[in-house]
mmCIF file of C-alpha atoms in Angstrom:
data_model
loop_
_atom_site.group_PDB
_atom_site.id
_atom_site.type_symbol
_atom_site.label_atom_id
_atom_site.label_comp_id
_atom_site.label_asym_id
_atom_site.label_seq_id
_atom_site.Cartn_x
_atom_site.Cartn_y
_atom_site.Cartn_z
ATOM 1 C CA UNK Z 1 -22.593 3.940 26.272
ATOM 2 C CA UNK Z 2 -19.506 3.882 27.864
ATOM 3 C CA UNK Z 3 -16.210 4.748 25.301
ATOM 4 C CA UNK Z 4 -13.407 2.327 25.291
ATOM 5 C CA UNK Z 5 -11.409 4.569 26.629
ATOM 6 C CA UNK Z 6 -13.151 4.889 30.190
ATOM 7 C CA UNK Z 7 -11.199 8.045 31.182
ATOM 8 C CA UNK Z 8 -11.556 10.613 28.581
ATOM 9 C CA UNK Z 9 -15.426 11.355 28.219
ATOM 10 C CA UNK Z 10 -17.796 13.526 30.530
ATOM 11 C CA UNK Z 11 -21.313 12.395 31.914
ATOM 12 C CA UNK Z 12 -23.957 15.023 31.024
ATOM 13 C CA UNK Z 13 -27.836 14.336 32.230
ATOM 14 C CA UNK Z 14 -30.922 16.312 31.322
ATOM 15 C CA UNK Z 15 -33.766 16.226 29.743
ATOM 16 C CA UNK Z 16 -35.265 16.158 26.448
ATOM 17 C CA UNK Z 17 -38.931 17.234 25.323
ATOM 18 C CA UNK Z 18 -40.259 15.837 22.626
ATOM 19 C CA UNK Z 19 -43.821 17.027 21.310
ATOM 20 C CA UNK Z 20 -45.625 15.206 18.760
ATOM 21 C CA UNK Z 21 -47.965 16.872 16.140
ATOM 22 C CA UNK Z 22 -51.149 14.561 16.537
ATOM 23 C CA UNK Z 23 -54.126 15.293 14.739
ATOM 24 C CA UNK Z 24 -56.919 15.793 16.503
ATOM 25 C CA UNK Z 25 -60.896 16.349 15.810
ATOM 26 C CA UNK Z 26 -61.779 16.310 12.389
ATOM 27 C CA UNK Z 27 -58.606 15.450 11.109
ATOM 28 C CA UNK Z 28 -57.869 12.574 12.944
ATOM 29 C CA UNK Z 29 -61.119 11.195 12.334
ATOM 30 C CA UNK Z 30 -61.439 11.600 8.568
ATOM 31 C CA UNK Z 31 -57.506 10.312 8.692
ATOM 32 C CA UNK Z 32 -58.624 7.261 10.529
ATOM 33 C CA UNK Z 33 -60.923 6.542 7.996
ATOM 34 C CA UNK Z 34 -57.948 6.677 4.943
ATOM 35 C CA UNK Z 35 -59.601 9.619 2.859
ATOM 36 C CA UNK Z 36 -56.873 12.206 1.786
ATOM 37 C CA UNK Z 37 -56.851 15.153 -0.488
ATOM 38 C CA UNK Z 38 -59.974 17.280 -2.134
ATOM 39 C CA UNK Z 39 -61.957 14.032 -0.714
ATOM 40 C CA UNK Z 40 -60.953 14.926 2.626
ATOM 41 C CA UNK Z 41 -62.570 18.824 3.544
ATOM 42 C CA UNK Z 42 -65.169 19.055 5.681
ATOM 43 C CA UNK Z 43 -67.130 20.000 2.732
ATOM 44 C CA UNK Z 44 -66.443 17.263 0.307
ATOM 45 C CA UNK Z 45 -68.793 13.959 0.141
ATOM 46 C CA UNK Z 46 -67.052 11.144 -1.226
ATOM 47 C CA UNK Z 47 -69.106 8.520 -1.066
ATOM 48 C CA UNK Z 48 -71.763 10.296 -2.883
ATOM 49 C CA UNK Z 49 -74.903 10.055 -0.288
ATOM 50 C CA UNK Z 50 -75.312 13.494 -0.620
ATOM 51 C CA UNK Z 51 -74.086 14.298 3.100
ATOM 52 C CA UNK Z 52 -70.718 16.015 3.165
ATOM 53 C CA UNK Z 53 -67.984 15.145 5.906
ATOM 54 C CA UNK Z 54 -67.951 17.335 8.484
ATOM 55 C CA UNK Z 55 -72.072 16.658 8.873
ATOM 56 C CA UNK Z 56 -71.248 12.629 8.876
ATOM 57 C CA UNK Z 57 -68.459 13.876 11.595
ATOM 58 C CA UNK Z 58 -71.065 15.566 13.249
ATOM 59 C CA UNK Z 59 -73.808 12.920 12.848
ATOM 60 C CA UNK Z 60 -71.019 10.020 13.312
ATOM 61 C CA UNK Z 61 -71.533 8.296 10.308
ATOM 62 C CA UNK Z 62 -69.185 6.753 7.841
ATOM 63 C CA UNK Z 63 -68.137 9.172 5.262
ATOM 64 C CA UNK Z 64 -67.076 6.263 3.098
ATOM 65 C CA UNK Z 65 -70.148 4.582 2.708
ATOM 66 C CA UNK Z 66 -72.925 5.587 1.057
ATOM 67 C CA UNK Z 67 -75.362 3.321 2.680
ATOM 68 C CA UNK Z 68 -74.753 4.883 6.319
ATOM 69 C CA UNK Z 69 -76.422 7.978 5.882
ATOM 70 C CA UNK Z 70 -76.958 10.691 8.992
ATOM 71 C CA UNK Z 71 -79.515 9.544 11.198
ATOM 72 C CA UNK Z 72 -82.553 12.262 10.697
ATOM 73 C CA UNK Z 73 -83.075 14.818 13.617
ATOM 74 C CA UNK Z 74 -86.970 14.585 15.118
ATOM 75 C CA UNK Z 75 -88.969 17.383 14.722
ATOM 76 C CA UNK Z 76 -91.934 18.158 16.848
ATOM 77 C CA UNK Z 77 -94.161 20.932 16.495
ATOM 78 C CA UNK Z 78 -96.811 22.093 19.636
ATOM 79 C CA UNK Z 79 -98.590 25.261 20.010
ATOM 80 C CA UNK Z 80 -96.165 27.796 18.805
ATOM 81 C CA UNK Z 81 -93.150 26.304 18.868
ATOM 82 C CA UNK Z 82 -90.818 23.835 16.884
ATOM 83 C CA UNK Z 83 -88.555 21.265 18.343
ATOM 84 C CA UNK Z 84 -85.724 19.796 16.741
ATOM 85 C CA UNK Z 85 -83.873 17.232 18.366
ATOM 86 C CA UNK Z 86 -80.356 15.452 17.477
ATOM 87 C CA UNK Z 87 -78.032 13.080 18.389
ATOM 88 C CA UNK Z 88 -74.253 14.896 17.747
ATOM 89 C CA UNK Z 89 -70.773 14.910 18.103
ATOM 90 C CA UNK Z 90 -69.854 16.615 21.854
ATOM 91 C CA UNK Z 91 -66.160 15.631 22.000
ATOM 92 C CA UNK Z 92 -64.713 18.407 19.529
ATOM 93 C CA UNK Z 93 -65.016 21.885 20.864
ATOM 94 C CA UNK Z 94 -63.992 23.210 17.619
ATOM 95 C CA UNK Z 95 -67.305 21.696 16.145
ATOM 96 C CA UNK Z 96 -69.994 24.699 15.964
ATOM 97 C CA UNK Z 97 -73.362 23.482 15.919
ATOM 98 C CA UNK Z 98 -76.286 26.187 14.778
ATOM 99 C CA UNK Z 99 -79.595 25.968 14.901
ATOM 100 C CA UNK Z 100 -81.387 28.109 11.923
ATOM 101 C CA UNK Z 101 -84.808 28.738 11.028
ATOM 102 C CA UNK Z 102 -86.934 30.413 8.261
ATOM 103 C CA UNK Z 103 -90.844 30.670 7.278
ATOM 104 C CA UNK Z 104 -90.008 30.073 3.653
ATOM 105 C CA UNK Z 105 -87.642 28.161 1.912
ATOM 106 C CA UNK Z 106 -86.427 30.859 -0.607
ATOM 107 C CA UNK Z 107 -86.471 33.424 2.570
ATOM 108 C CA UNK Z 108 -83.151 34.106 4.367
ATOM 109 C CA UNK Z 109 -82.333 31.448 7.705
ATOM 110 C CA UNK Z 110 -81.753 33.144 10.912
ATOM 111 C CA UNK Z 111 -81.142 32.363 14.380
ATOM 112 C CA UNK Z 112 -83.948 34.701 16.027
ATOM 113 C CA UNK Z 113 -86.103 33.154 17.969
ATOM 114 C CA UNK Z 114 -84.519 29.901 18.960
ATOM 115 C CA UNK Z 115 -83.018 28.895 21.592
ATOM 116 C CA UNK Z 116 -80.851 25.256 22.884
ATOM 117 C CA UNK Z 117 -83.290 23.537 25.519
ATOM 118 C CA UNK Z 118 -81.519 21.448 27.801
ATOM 119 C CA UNK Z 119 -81.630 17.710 27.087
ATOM 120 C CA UNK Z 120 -81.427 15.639 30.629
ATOM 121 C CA UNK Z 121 -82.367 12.228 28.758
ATOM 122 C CA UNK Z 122 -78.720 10.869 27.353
ATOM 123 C CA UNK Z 123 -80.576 7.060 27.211
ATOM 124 C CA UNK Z 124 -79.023 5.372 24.136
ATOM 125 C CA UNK Z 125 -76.491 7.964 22.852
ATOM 126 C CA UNK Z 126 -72.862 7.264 22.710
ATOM 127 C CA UNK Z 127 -69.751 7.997 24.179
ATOM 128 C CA UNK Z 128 -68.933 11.310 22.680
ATOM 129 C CA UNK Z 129 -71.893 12.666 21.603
ATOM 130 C CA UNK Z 130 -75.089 14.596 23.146
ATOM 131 C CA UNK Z 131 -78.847 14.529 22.431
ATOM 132 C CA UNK Z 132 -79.525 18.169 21.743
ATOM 133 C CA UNK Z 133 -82.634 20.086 21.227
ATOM 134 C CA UNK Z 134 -83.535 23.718 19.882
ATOM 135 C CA UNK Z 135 -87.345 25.238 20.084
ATOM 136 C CA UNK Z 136 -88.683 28.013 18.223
ATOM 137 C CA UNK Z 137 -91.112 29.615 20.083
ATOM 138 C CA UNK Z 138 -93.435 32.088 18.388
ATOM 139 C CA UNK Z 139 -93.574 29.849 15.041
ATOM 140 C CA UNK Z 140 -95.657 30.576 12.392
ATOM 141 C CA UNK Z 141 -98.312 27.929 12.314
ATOM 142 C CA UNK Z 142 -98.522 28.376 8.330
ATOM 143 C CA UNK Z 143 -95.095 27.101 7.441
ATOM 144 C CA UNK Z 144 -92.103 27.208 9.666
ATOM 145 C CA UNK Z 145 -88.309 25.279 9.043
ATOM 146 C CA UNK Z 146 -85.717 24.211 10.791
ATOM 147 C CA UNK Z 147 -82.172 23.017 9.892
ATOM 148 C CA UNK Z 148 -78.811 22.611 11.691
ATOM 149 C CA UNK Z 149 -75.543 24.273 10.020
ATOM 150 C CA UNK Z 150 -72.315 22.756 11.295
ATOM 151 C CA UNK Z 151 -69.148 25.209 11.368
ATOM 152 C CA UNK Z 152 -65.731 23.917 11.830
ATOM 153 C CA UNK Z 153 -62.512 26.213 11.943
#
């Protein structure tokens, strides 16, 4: 823009930053899918399947359909140990993924005794996620559970 008046105005140059506030993780992803409000938190299921969001973020499934329900970890048990293996979410470093086991259902979980094997065999999984696998060694050949607990901030 250059005034009518071509003789009374000064040139100034610089520049100007301009940040954006995108959502990112989670929130983008349960934004891109148009759920707002209570239906929204990570802990919230709104299309009923019994799965709440942040395990269908975790899982990648649809949290608005009910008929796309998490796809079931495998579970393998050998002398001693159990194996569970998953296909999750890897693109979110805010996303805590725990492995927890107990002898009895009504007994407390815990983390002792299992460890995160490394998986070399990505055959089939997605962009953005990982096939994952945690063993407990030492398990008790009566009864022994496993179950994954996702944490987000």
């Amino acid at each position: 823009f250059i005034p009518a008046d071509g003789s009374n105005y000064i040139t100034v140059s610089g520049t100007v930053s301009v940040t954006a506030n995108q959502a990112s993780g989670f929130a983008a992803w349960i934004a891109s899918r148009q759920i707002a409000g209570a239906n929204a938190e990570p802990g919230a299921d709104p299309d009923g399947d019994g799965a709440a969001n942040l395990a269908e973020f975790a899982w990648g499934s649809d949290p608005s359909s009910p008929s796309e329900f998490p796809q079931a970890p495998d579970i393998t048990r050998g002398e001693g140990s159990l194996k569970l293996t998953a296909i999750l979410r890897n693109d979110d470093p805010n996303l805590e993924v725990v492995a927890e086991t107990t002898s009895a259902l009504r007994s407390a979980w815990s983390t002792n005794r299992i460890a995160e094997i490394p998986v070399d065999d990505q055959t089939n999984v997605p962009a953005g996620f990982r096939r994952r696998t945690w063993e407990v060694q030492d398990a008790n050949p009566a009864a022994q559970f496993m179950r994954l607990n996702m944490r987000y901030p």
